[in-house]
Tab-separated table of C-alpha atoms and ligand atoms in Angstrom:
chain	number	residue	atom	x	y	z
A	4	MET	CA	12.043	-6.907	-44.295
A	5	SER	CA	8.958	-9.041	-44.231
A	6	PRO	CA	5.587	-7.306	-44.406
A	7	LEU	CA	4.771	-8.748	-41.011
A	8	PHE	CA	7.761	-7.025	-39.466
A	9	LEU	CA	6.627	-3.687	-40.866
A	10	LEU	CA	3.184	-4.176	-39.421
A	11	LEU	CA	4.351	-5.041	-35.933
A	12	PRO	CA	4.864	-1.513	-34.555
A	13	LEU	CA	1.425	-0.601	-35.828
A	14	VAL	CA	-0.123	-3.563	-34.050
A	15	ILE	CA	1.640	-2.621	-30.822
A	16	LEU	CA	0.492	0.979	-31.055
A	17	THR	CA	-3.066	-0.138	-31.619
A	18	LEU	CA	-2.920	-2.421	-28.604
A	19	ALA	CA	-1.526	0.363	-26.471
A	20	SER	CA	-4.398	2.678	-27.128
A	21	THR	CA	-7.233	0.196	-26.816
A	22	LEU	CA	-7.409	-1.776	-23.610
A	23	SER	CA	-10.784	-3.426	-23.862
A	24	PHE	CA	-13.306	-3.496	-21.029
A	25	ARG	CA	-13.365	-7.182	-20.204
A	26	TYR	CA	-11.700	-9.538	-17.754
A	27	HIS	CA	-8.130	-10.346	-18.739
A	28	SER	CA	-6.660	-13.719	-17.841
A	29	ASN	CA	-3.379	-13.864	-15.948
A	30	SER	CA	-1.422	-14.439	-19.149
A	31	GLU	CA	-3.256	-11.626	-20.962
A	32	THR	CA	-2.499	-9.342	-18.019
A	33	GLU	CA	1.164	-10.302	-18.185
A	34	GLN	CA	1.216	-9.680	-21.960
A	35	TYR	CA	-0.414	-6.300	-21.534
A	36	LEU	CA	2.058	-5.216	-18.843
A	37	SER	CA	5.008	-6.440	-20.945
A	38	MET	CA	3.730	-4.540	-23.945
A	39	ILE	CA	3.325	-1.337	-21.909
A	40	SER	CA	6.842	-1.537	-20.497
A	41	ALA	CA	8.321	-2.433	-23.913
A	42	THR	CA	6.608	0.445	-25.682
A	43	ASN	CA	7.149	3.041	-22.904
A	44	PRO	CA	10.626	2.245	-21.558
A	45	SER	CA	11.258	5.802	-20.360
A	46	ILE	CA	8.314	5.790	-17.921
A	47	ALA	CA	7.441	2.122	-17.334
A	48	HIS	CA	9.341	-0.767	-15.805
A	49	LEU	CA	7.974	-4.275	-15.281
A	50	TYR	CA	9.326	-6.435	-12.489
A	51	SER	CA	8.248	-9.481	-10.517
A	52	ILE	CA	8.234	-9.642	-6.705
A	53	GLY	CA	7.973	-13.426	-6.512
A	54	ARG	CA	5.729	-16.299	-7.456
A	55	SER	CA	2.399	-17.721	-6.382
A	56	VAL	CA	2.098	-21.259	-5.001
A	57	ARG	CA	1.582	-22.544	-8.557
A	58	GLY	CA	4.581	-20.588	-9.814
A	59	GLN	CA	2.826	-17.690	-11.525
A	60	LYS	CA	4.865	-14.490	-11.344
A	61	LEU	CA	3.550	-11.584	-9.302
A	62	TRP	CA	4.067	-8.732	-11.748
A	63	VAL	CA	4.429	-5.109	-10.746
A	64	LEU	CA	4.482	-2.259	-13.225
A	65	ALA	CA	6.335	0.817	-11.980
A	66	LEU	CA	5.478	4.133	-13.623
A	67	GLY	CA	7.391	7.393	-13.257
A	68	LEU	CA	10.176	9.464	-14.763
A	69	SER	CA	12.720	7.118	-13.209
A	70	PRO	CA	10.778	3.842	-13.351
A	71	HIS	CA	13.770	1.584	-12.619
A	72	ARG	CA	14.983	3.143	-9.412
A	73	HIS	CA	14.152	5.451	-6.564
A	74	THR	CA	14.953	9.154	-6.854
A	75	VAL	CA	15.631	11.077	-3.643
A	76	GLY	CA	12.597	13.271	-2.963
A	77	ILE	CA	10.183	11.283	-5.157
A	78	PRO	CA	7.740	9.288	-2.992
A	79	GLU	CA	6.930	5.652	-3.755
A	80	PHE	CA	3.229	4.806	-4.078
A	81	LYS	CA	1.512	1.450	-4.674
A	82	TYR	CA	-1.811	-0.143	-5.549
A	83	VAL	CA	-2.438	-3.856	-4.969
A	84	ALA	CA	-5.501	-5.717	-6.271
A	85	ASN	CA	-7.001	-9.195	-6.232
A	86	ILE	CA	-5.481	-10.447	-2.939
A	87	HIS	CA	-8.799	-12.290	-2.785
A	88	GLY	CA	-8.819	-14.160	-6.083
A	89	ASN	CA	-12.571	-13.818	-6.643
A	90	GLU	CA	-12.651	-10.048	-6.009
A	91	VAL	CA	-11.754	-9.050	-9.513
A	92	LEU	CA	-12.827	-5.498	-10.263
A	93	GLY	CA	-9.559	-4.039	-8.933
A	94	ARG	CA	-7.511	-5.999	-11.493
A	95	GLU	CA	-9.276	-4.373	-14.395
A	96	LEU	CA	-9.396	-0.940	-12.763
A	97	LEU	CA	-5.628	-1.016	-12.312
A	98	LEU	CA	-5.071	-2.034	-15.940
A	99	GLN	CA	-7.323	0.830	-17.027
A	100	LEU	CA	-5.404	3.153	-14.707
A	101	ILE	CA	-2.107	2.145	-16.323
A	102	ASP	CA	-3.614	2.669	-19.765
A	103	ASN	CA	-4.972	6.064	-18.761
A	104	LEU	CA	-1.733	7.302	-17.171
A	105	VAL	CA	0.446	6.131	-20.060
A	106	ASN	CA	-1.817	7.551	-22.757
A	107	GLY	CA	-2.169	10.784	-20.779
A	108	TYR	CA	1.604	11.069	-20.618
A	109	ARG	CA	1.988	10.380	-24.360
A	110	ASN	CA	-0.605	13.031	-25.138
A	111	ASN	CA	1.113	15.566	-22.861
A	112	GLU	CA	-1.893	15.893	-20.604
A	113	PRO	CA	-0.827	17.980	-17.588
A	114	TRP	CA	-2.508	15.789	-14.942
A	115	SER	CA	-0.523	12.754	-16.099
A	116	LEU	CA	2.745	14.661	-16.610
A	117	GLN	CA	2.532	16.157	-13.127
A	118	LEU	CA	1.680	12.885	-11.439
A	119	LEU	CA	4.418	10.865	-13.147
A	120	ASN	CA	6.882	13.732	-12.734
A	121	SER	CA	6.441	13.819	-8.969
A	122	THR	CA	5.640	10.233	-8.001
A	123	ARG	CA	6.763	6.657	-8.652
A	124	ILE	CA	3.650	4.501	-8.887
A	125	HIS	CA	3.848	0.720	-8.455
A	126	ILE	CA	0.899	-1.390	-9.588
A	127	LEU	CA	0.370	-5.057	-8.681
A	128	PRO	CA	-2.864	-5.995	-10.529
A	129	THR	CA	-3.057	-9.452	-8.990
A	130	MET	CA	-1.554	-10.671	-5.734
A	131	ASN	CA	-3.451	-13.967	-5.990
A	132	PRO	CA	-3.369	-15.194	-9.610
A	133	ASP	CA	-3.994	-18.814	-8.549
A	134	GLY	CA	-7.149	-17.831	-6.696
A	135	PHE	CA	-8.315	-15.884	-9.739
A	136	ASP	CA	-7.896	-18.958	-11.935
A	137	ASN	CA	-10.103	-20.848	-9.504
A	138	ALA	CA	-12.777	-18.144	-9.107
A	139	ASP	CA	-16.328	-18.430	-10.327
A	140	THR	CA	-18.320	-15.359	-11.280
A	141	ASP	CA	-20.607	-15.409	-8.266
A	142	CYS	CA	-21.268	-12.077	-6.567
A	143	VAL	CA	-21.099	-13.232	-2.961
A	144	TYR	CA	-19.577	-16.690	-2.575
A	145	ILE	CA	-15.941	-17.372	-1.829
A	146	GLN	CA	-14.887	-19.752	-4.623
A	147	GLY	CA	-11.409	-18.497	-5.596
A	148	ARG	CA	-10.912	-16.269	-2.561
A	149	TYR	CA	-7.960	-18.217	-1.149
A	150	ASN	CA	-4.580	-19.013	-2.636
A	151	TYR	CA	-3.758	-22.478	-3.956
A	152	ASN	CA	-2.991	-23.706	-0.422
A	153	GLY	CA	-6.450	-22.648	0.699
A	154	ILE	CA	-5.154	-19.740	2.767
A	155	ASP	CA	-6.712	-16.297	3.029
A	156	LEU	CA	-3.766	-14.046	2.145
A	157	ASN	CA	-5.337	-11.085	3.914
A	158	ARG	CA	-5.161	-13.035	7.197
A	159	ASN	CA	-1.613	-14.328	6.725
A	160	PHE	CA	0.597	-11.312	7.530
A	161	PRO	CA	2.461	-10.880	10.824
A	162	ASP	CA	0.187	-9.016	13.218
A	163	ALA	CA	1.336	-6.651	15.950
A	164	PHE	CA	-1.704	-7.515	18.034
A	165	ASP	CA	-1.388	-11.247	17.631
A	166	GLY	CA	-0.579	-11.813	21.295
A	167	PRO	CA	2.671	-12.709	23.027
A	168	GLN	CA	3.055	-15.942	21.093
A	169	TRP	CA	4.006	-13.765	18.135
A	170	ASN	CA	7.478	-13.237	19.505
A	171	GLN	CA	7.862	-16.862	20.435
A	172	GLN	CA	6.955	-18.311	17.036
A	173	PRO	CA	9.073	-16.491	14.496
A	174	GLU	CA	8.577	-19.283	11.985
A	175	LYS	CA	4.816	-18.977	11.730
A	176	HIS	CA	3.978	-20.040	8.208
A	177	ARG	CA	3.715	-17.322	5.586
A	178	GLU	CA	2.365	-18.076	2.154
A	179	PRO	CA	4.634	-17.371	-0.859
A	180	GLU	CA	2.433	-14.474	-2.020
A	181	VAL	CA	2.645	-12.899	1.458
A	182	ARG	CA	6.399	-13.432	1.671
A	183	ALA	CA	6.714	-11.761	-1.731
A	184	VAL	CA	4.894	-8.668	-0.486
A	185	ILE	CA	6.874	-8.574	2.781
A	186	GLY	CA	10.088	-8.709	0.745
A	187	TRP	CA	8.789	-6.068	-1.665
A	188	LEU	CA	8.165	-3.660	1.218
A	189	LYS	CA	11.848	-3.900	2.102
A	190	THR	CA	13.019	-2.965	-1.389
A	191	GLU	CA	11.408	0.478	-1.369
A	192	THR	CA	10.179	2.918	1.251
A	193	PHE	CA	6.542	2.950	0.227
A	194	VAL	CA	4.750	5.987	1.597
A	195	LEU	CA	1.118	5.414	0.652
A	196	SER	CA	-0.842	2.423	-0.612
A	197	ALA	CA	-4.289	0.939	-1.110
A	198	ASN	CA	-5.472	-2.603	-1.611
A	199	LEU	CA	-8.517	-3.178	-3.773
A	200	HIS	CA	-11.309	-5.583	-2.819
A	201	GLY	CA	-14.951	-6.267	-3.672
A	202	GLY	CA	-18.105	-7.318	-1.866
A	203	ALA	CA	-18.875	-3.943	-0.293
A	204	LEU	CA	-18.587	-0.238	-1.109
A	205	VAL	CA	-16.489	1.532	1.504
A	206	ALA	CA	-12.985	2.824	2.255
A	207	SER	CA	-11.693	1.078	5.391
A	208	TYR	CA	-8.642	2.205	7.338
A	209	PRO	CA	-6.376	0.793	10.120
A	210	TYR	CA	-6.328	-0.689	12.541
A	211	ASP	CA	-8.063	-3.910	11.571
A	212	ASN	CA	-7.055	-5.434	14.904
A	213	SER	CA	-6.522	-4.420	18.520
A	214	ASN	CA	-5.379	-5.748	21.845
A	215	GLY	CA	-7.739	-3.422	23.638
A	216	SER	CA	-5.517	-0.461	24.402
A	217	GLU	CA	-6.253	1.424	21.144
A	218	LEU	CA	-10.021	1.173	21.336
A	219	VAL	CA	-12.034	4.373	21.191
A	220	GLY	CA	-15.708	3.531	21.073
A	221	GLY	CA	-15.745	0.480	18.871
A	222	ALA	CA	-12.843	1.648	16.718
A	223	SER	CA	-9.168	0.682	16.935
A	224	ILE	CA	-7.469	4.007	16.481
A	225	THR	CA	-3.944	4.575	15.111
A	226	PRO	CA	-1.746	7.513	16.145
A	227	ASP	CA	-2.330	8.828	12.594
A	228	ASP	CA	-6.119	8.533	12.712
A	229	ASP	CA	-6.666	12.087	11.424
A	230	VAL	CA	-4.576	11.295	8.343
A	231	PHE	CA	-6.275	7.938	7.732
A	232	VAL	CA	-9.762	9.444	7.974
A	233	HIS	CA	-8.702	12.116	5.498
A	234	LEU	CA	-7.197	9.559	3.092
A	235	ALA	CA	-10.283	7.335	3.188
A	236	LYS	CA	-12.506	10.349	2.530
A	237	VAL	CA	-10.392	11.434	-0.426
A	238	TYR	CA	-11.375	8.154	-2.037
A	239	SER	CA	-14.994	7.959	-0.954
A	240	LEU	CA	-15.838	11.609	-1.657
A	241	ASN	CA	-14.261	11.439	-5.119
A	242	HIS	CA	-16.445	8.422	-5.912
A	243	PRO	CA	-19.998	9.211	-7.054
A	244	SER	CA	-21.831	6.741	-4.790
A	245	MET	CA	-19.517	5.423	-2.069
A	246	ARG	CA	-20.623	8.013	0.452
A	247	ASP	CA	-24.375	7.493	0.116
A	248	LYS	CA	-25.123	4.211	-1.613
A	249	ASN	CA	-22.853	1.836	0.281
A	250	ASP	CA	-25.776	0.343	2.218
A	251	GLU	CA	-27.018	-1.134	-1.069
A	252	CYS	CA	-24.464	-3.881	-0.487
A	253	GLY	CA	-26.401	-5.004	2.576
A	254	ASP	CA	-24.200	-3.352	5.184
A	255	THR	CA	-25.375	-0.539	7.384
A	256	LEU	CA	-24.778	2.896	5.896
A	257	PHE	CA	-21.186	3.959	6.568
A	258	LYS	CA	-21.047	7.678	7.261
A	259	ASP	CA	-19.117	9.407	4.442
A	260	GLY	CA	-18.456	5.968	2.926
A	261	ILE	CA	-15.577	5.223	5.302
A	262	THR	CA	-15.013	3.005	8.323
A	263	ASN	CA	-12.369	2.000	10.783
A	264	GLY	CA	-11.458	-1.598	9.926
A	265	PHE	CA	-11.799	-3.003	13.440
A	266	GLU	CA	-15.075	-1.194	14.013
A	267	TRP	CA	-16.517	-2.869	10.903
A	268	TYR	CA	-15.146	-6.274	11.890
A	269	PRO	CA	-11.799	-7.286	13.409
A	270	ILE	CA	-9.309	-9.363	11.473
A	271	THR	CA	-5.895	-10.752	12.357
A	272	GLY	CA	-3.018	-10.862	9.873
A	273	GLY	CA	-4.349	-8.246	7.451
A	274	MET	CA	-2.141	-6.489	4.930
A	275	GLN	CA	-2.998	-2.889	5.775
A	276	ASP	CA	-1.974	-3.108	9.445
A	277	TYR	CA	1.260	-4.809	8.396
A	278	ASN	CA	2.067	-2.019	5.939
A	279	TYR	CA	1.417	0.657	8.521
A	280	VAL	CA	2.994	-0.899	11.603
A	281	TRP	CA	6.149	-2.377	10.069
A	282	ALA	CA	6.708	-0.700	6.721
A	283	GLN	CA	5.625	2.813	7.780
A	284	CYS	CA	3.434	2.816	4.667
A	285	LEU	CA	-0.076	4.141	5.198
A	286	GLU	CA	-2.425	1.675	3.502
A	287	ILE	CA	-6.209	1.590	3.306
A	288	THR	CA	-8.595	-1.092	2.026
A	289	LEU	CA	-10.932	-0.138	-0.795
A	290	GLU	CA	-14.124	-2.137	-1.243
A	291	LEU	CA	-15.195	-1.159	-4.734
A	292	SER	CA	-18.267	-3.158	-5.748
A	293	CYS	CA	-21.107	-4.943	-3.978
A	294	CYS	CA	-20.655	-7.786	-6.423
A	295	LYS	CA	-17.265	-9.465	-6.148
A	296	PHE	CA	-17.300	-10.412	-9.843
A	297	PRO	CA	-19.330	-7.718	-11.622
A	298	PRO	CA	-20.564	-8.526	-15.156
A	299	ALA	CA	-18.039	-7.417	-17.779
A	300	LYS	CA	-20.631	-5.102	-19.347
A	301	ASP	CA	-20.520	-2.998	-16.146
A	302	LEU	CA	-16.770	-2.378	-16.375
A	303	PRO	CA	-16.900	0.922	-18.351
A	304	ALA	CA	-19.275	2.471	-15.793
A	305	LEU	CA	-17.264	1.107	-12.865
A	306	TRP	CA	-14.070	2.577	-14.309
A	307	ALA	CA	-15.847	5.915	-14.759
A	308	ASP	CA	-16.924	5.754	-11.089
A	309	ASN	CA	-13.396	5.070	-9.818
A	310	ARG	CA	-11.015	6.913	-12.144
A	311	LYS	CA	-11.085	10.268	-10.378
A	312	ALA	CA	-10.829	8.691	-6.924
A	313	LEU	CA	-7.898	6.447	-7.915
A	314	LEU	CA	-5.967	9.466	-9.231
A	315	ALA	CA	-6.870	11.762	-6.321
A	316	TYR	CA	-5.741	9.133	-3.846
A	317	ILE	CA	-2.303	8.814	-5.491
A	318	GLN	CA	-1.874	12.578	-5.222
A	319	GLN	CA	-2.220	12.314	-1.434
A	320	VAL	CA	1.267	10.809	-1.318
A	321	HIS	CA	2.352	14.471	-1.320
A	322	LEU	CA	0.841	15.264	2.080
A	323	GLY	CA	3.051	16.367	4.950
A	324	VAL	CA	6.829	16.576	5.082
A	325	LYS	CA	9.751	14.814	3.435
A	326	GLY	CA	13.515	15.176	3.549
A	327	GLN	CA	16.771	13.680	4.729
A	328	VAL	CA	18.609	13.351	8.017
A	329	PHE	CA	22.336	14.227	7.969
A	330	ASP	CA	24.865	13.213	10.607
A	331	GLY	CA	27.590	15.391	12.133
A	332	SER	CA	29.735	14.954	8.996
A	333	GLY	CA	26.935	15.907	6.631
A	334	VAL	CA	26.276	12.370	5.431
A	335	PRO	CA	22.672	11.113	5.072
A	336	VAL	CA	22.053	8.395	7.677
A	337	GLN	CA	19.861	5.320	7.687
A	338	ASN	CA	17.777	4.294	10.731
A	339	ALA	CA	17.577	7.725	12.285
A	340	VAL	CA	14.275	7.760	14.177
A	341	VAL	CA	12.032	10.634	13.079
A	342	GLU	CA	9.072	11.045	15.421
A	343	VAL	CA	6.189	13.463	15.522
A	344	LYS	CA	5.059	14.546	18.960
A	345	GLY	CA	1.757	12.975	19.941
A	346	ARG	CA	2.109	10.115	17.444
A	347	ARG	CA	3.552	7.088	19.175
A	348	ASN	CA	3.778	4.611	16.322
A	349	ILE	CA	4.226	0.991	17.410
A	350	CYS	CA	7.392	0.951	15.297
A	351	PRO	CA	8.804	4.481	15.114
A	352	PHE	CA	9.363	5.756	11.585
A	353	ARG	CA	13.021	5.582	10.523
A	354	THR	CA	15.077	6.961	7.654
A	355	ASP	CA	15.753	4.604	4.760
A	356	ARG	CA	19.047	3.776	3.074
A	357	HIS	CA	19.040	7.182	1.372
A	358	GLY	CA	18.683	8.866	4.771
A	359	GLU	CA	15.175	9.869	3.736
A	360	TYR	CA	11.954	10.130	5.684
A	361	TYR	CA	8.407	10.810	4.466
A	362	ARG	CA	5.701	11.757	6.929
A	363	LEU	CA	2.102	12.179	5.800
A	364	LEU	CA	0.456	14.902	7.907
A	365	LEU	CA	-2.498	17.231	7.550
A	366	PRO	CA	-1.658	20.962	7.491
A	367	GLY	CA	-0.656	22.298	10.919
A	368	ASN	CA	2.287	22.764	13.289
A	369	TYR	CA	4.158	19.696	14.448
A	370	SER	CA	7.065	19.066	16.777
A	371	PHE	CA	9.572	16.619	15.284
A	372	THR	CA	12.194	14.719	17.274
A	373	VAL	CA	15.120	13.095	15.497
A	374	THR	CA	17.237	10.511	17.317
A	375	TYR	CA	20.426	8.908	16.079
A	376	PRO	CA	23.233	7.215	18.050
A	377	GLY	CA	26.242	9.431	18.767
A	378	HIS	CA	24.268	12.591	18.090
A	379	GLU	CA	22.298	15.057	20.124
A	380	VAL	CA	18.540	14.589	20.073
A	381	LEU	CA	17.186	17.216	17.689
A	382	THR	CA	13.752	18.790	18.181
A	383	GLU	CA	12.250	21.185	15.653
A	384	THR	CA	8.766	22.571	15.125
A	385	LEU	CA	7.561	22.626	11.533
A	386	SER	CA	4.631	24.430	10.015
A	387	VAL	CA	3.240	22.035	7.417
A	388	PRO	CA	1.197	23.229	4.405
A	389	TYR	CA	-1.080	21.161	2.138
A	390	GLY	CA	1.219	19.523	-0.408
A	391	PRO	CA	-0.973	17.564	-2.866
A	392	ASP	CA	-2.025	20.607	-4.903
A	393	GLN	CA	1.662	21.335	-5.599
A	394	TYR	CA	2.499	17.653	-6.171
A	395	SER	CA	5.075	17.891	-3.395
A	396	ALA	CA	5.164	17.524	0.356
A	397	MET	CA	7.053	20.254	2.203
A	398	LYS	CA	10.776	19.572	2.057
A	399	HIS	CA	12.746	19.759	5.298
A	400	ASP	CA	16.160	18.242	6.110
A	401	PHE	CA	17.434	17.623	9.637
A	402	TRP	CA	21.096	18.297	10.474
A	403	LEU	CA	22.362	16.471	13.555
A	404	ARG	CA	25.235	17.444	15.875
A	405	ARG	CA	27.611	14.886	17.206
A	406	THR	CA	27.830	14.453	20.963
A	407	ASN	CA	31.261	14.616	22.579
A	408	VAL	CA	31.155	11.397	24.507
A	409	THR	CA	32.426	8.520	22.429
A	410	THR	CA	30.615	5.943	24.539
A	411	ASP	CA	27.316	7.677	23.852
A	412	ARG	CA	24.298	5.412	24.009
A	413	THR	CA	21.501	7.578	22.726
A	414	PRO	CA	18.534	5.261	23.072
A	415	VAL	CA	17.027	4.363	19.736
A	416	ASN	CA	13.472	3.796	20.667
A	417	LEU	CA	12.547	0.641	18.766
A	418	ALA	CA	9.889	-1.612	20.219
A	419	PRO	CA	10.954	-5.274	20.405
A	420	ASN	CA	8.517	-6.285	17.663
A	421	CYS	CA	10.131	-3.832	15.257
A	422	ASN	CA	13.530	-5.408	15.711
A	423	TYR	CA	11.914	-8.761	15.501
A	424	VAL	CA	10.534	-8.203	12.046
A	425	LEU	CA	13.924	-7.113	10.813
A	426	ARG	CA	15.052	-10.611	11.724
A	427	LEU	CA	12.109	-12.269	9.980
A	428	GLU	CA	13.534	-11.993	6.458
A	429	GLY	CA	15.545	-15.163	6.249
A	430	GLY	CA	12.935	-17.031	8.251
A	431	GLY	CA	11.783	-20.402	7.086
A	432	SER	CA	8.237	-21.640	7.226
A	433	ILE	CA	7.141	-24.269	9.649
A	434	SER	CA	3.858	-24.289	11.483
A	435	ARG	CA	0.705	-23.467	9.611
A	436	PHE	CA	-1.531	-20.584	10.513
A	437	THR	CA	-4.412	-22.245	12.350
A	438	TRP	CA	-7.748	-21.186	13.650
A	439	THR	CA	-6.345	-21.877	17.104
A	440	ASP	CA	-3.877	-19.050	16.555
A	441	VAL	CA	-6.679	-16.793	15.501
A	442	ALA	CA	-8.822	-17.728	18.459
A	443	MET	CA	-5.930	-17.036	20.817
A	444	GLY	CA	-5.566	-13.611	19.275
A	445	LEU	CA	-9.054	-12.251	19.243
A	446	GLY	CA	-11.669	-14.849	19.951
A	447	LEU	CA	-14.034	-16.806	17.804
A	448	VAL	CA	-15.609	-13.698	16.336
A	449	VAL	CA	-12.655	-13.378	13.971
A	450	ALA	CA	-13.095	-16.856	12.585
A	451	LEU	CA	-16.807	-16.340	12.131
A	452	ARG	CA	-16.455	-13.062	10.295
A	453	SER	CA	-13.291	-13.834	8.398
A	454	GLN	CA	-14.995	-14.582	5.116
A	455	ILE	CA	-16.922	-11.405	4.700
A	456	ASP	CA	-14.943	-9.140	2.429
B	29	NAG	C1	8.677	17.957	-14.364
B	29	NAG	O1	9.775	18.171	-13.489
B	29	NAG	C2	10.785	18.986	-14.006
B	29	NAG	C3	11.868	19.100	-12.974
B	29	NAG	O2	12.223	17.852	-12.514
B	29	NAG	C4	10.235	20.348	-14.354
B	29	NAG	O3	11.230	21.117	-14.956
B	29	NAG	C5	9.042	20.191	-15.282
B	29	NAG	O4	8.453	21.455	-15.491
B	29	NAG	C6	8.035	19.261	-14.694
B	29	NAG	N1	6.914	19.102	-15.590
B	29	NAG	C7	5.657	19.109	-15.168
B	29	NAG	C8	4.615	18.943	-16.205
B	29	NAG	O5	5.362	19.207	-13.990
B	30	NAG	C1	-1.238	-4.021	23.934
B	30	NAG	O1	-1.774	-3.420	25.095
B	30	NAG	C2	-0.833	-2.977	26.050
B	30	NAG	C3	-1.569	-2.373	27.200
B	30	NAG	O2	-2.610	-3.206	27.603
B	30	NAG	C4	0.123	-1.980	25.421
B	30	NAG	O3	1.096	-1.591	26.359
B	30	NAG	C5	0.781	-2.604	24.218
B	30	NAG	O4	1.588	-1.645	23.583
B	30	NAG	C6	-0.256	-3.093	23.258
B	30	NAG	N1	0.352	-3.736	22.127
B	30	NAG	C7	0.369	-3.183	20.947
B	30	NAG	C8	1.067	-3.946	19.882
B	30	NAG	O5	-0.134	-2.128	20.724
B	31	NAG	C1	1.516	27.542	13.249
B	31	NAG	O1	2.467	28.408	13.754
B	31	NAG	C2	2.462	29.696	13.162
B	31	NAG	C3	3.583	30.495	13.770
B	31	NAG	O2	4.774	29.851	13.549
B	31	NAG	C4	1.132	30.365	13.382
B	31	NAG	O3	1.096	31.602	12.707
B	31	NAG	C5	0.024	29.472	12.846
B	31	NAG	O4	-1.233	30.012	13.163
B	31	NAG	C6	0.128	28.079	13.431
B	31	NAG	N1	-0.838	27.229	12.777
B	31	NAG	C7	-1.636	26.398	13.437
B	31	NAG	C8	-2.573	25.567	12.614
B	31	NAG	O5	-1.608	26.284	14.638
B	32	NAG	C1	32.093	19.262	23.588
B	32	NAG	O1	33.412	19.495	24.039
B	32	NAG	C2	33.848	20.837	23.884
B	32	NAG	C3	35.303	20.916	24.281
B	32	NAG	O2	35.578	20.142	25.393
B	32	NAG	C4	32.973	21.769	24.709
B	32	NAG	O3	33.382	23.097	24.528
B	32	NAG	C5	31.538	21.591	24.279
B	32	NAG	O4	30.665	22.323	25.075
B	32	NAG	C6	31.107	20.123	24.336
B	32	NAG	N1	29.792	19.998	23.756
B	32	NAG	C7	28.834	19.267	24.342
B	32	NAG	C8	27.545	19.199	23.611
B	32	NAG	O5	28.973	18.700	25.398
B	33	ZN	ZN1	-11.477	-8.974	-0.025
């Protein structure tokens, strides 16, 4: 054996325990993620969800006791950073988070063992590597914000409120990075997510858009508003300054460091509304630094500010209720509609291919209705405790009874848009997303304010 060969494991170990506080290039990020998955194969799995316009892979590191595949009962969580290529703090925070979780697990620290034991955590440090390569280090300007085609990826998702033309133009152009994320959301039933930005200091929650009917005051309110407000506060209140220093970025002071997205400023085609409406994944937007490209010397303090909040937010994936829906023969069924009374989601939540559902809810009593063709509608009231402290949502399975009539047509209550998106997958790309589309959706205000965060 050559001396170099003997030294190699030592070098790898040293790398693993010292992730430096500096900005890592795309290739350094890729090397770091590869090294982590190679040296921790039992808890880490590296995969790519697609490529950027310039062909750079969009790498995701999955962490958990079964990193390669879903386990029934274990919720899927994700963090996405750097959708705006010049908002860079999130990239480094997520690398530090990986480092922290993996080292915590190796050192048998209970917080890390419990989190990785109960949760599968997916981390996409950069959704816009091409934009990052093009970014300058300015705090406020937009150099590097867009992808290589000059498109704002956080305005390029299908939008439920995008007006009737949405249904008529199924081929509306989606950028490769956006298509990669849309495809990713179909591979797993993600339950909870956040996307990390810079340029402000606030936790912003859906909706980002509206067609008027959801407006309460100036806010566009989802049926799960109580849960979203709670989730946003878990982040902001676990951060030392988000709740009371956010006006230092030049915005008005956001009460408790949170805001409804639309109330702050409306956008069309954002990622968080897409996650919530079509992927039944509750996602919020975290604005983590006034400066979009903070000096590298500030990174240790910024990590210290965000570590607790990043971990506490992951733990919220254990809110509410989870379980499976079984048909009359005792087989778990996909596409059973599981609804909570009083929460009329635009696309009703459905069971996944494992027959599983996850429903984030605050503690309380809820009436559930489960609908599946050929079976009686099942209604049950559940008393839901607070799950995060136990690292598990309450577990409850639903057992359906077959109806007698063979020609049964139990209505499965899917809005047309929900079916529509199921058809989107194979879709090509034709017309480009234009400002005319935006203006038709919400008016000029969107275009004017689209470059803010
Ligand atoms: C991890 O989960 C297993 C059961 O799957 C359990 O026996 C073990 O105690 C758990 N460890 C921790 C630290 O939660
Ligand atoms: C838009 O508003 C109408 C009522 O004006 C409502 O029926 C419809 O569901 C809304 N669309 C969405 C996607 O919420
Ligand atoms: C939920 O229902 C139980 C009875 O099943 C009751 O004791 C409890 O007070 C209720 N909780 C709430 C928050 O309404
Ligand atoms: C199904 O048919 C059986 C036998 O005809 C009958 O006893 C039963 O009540 C029916 N159940 C329902 C739900 O209609
Ligand atoms: Zn941004």
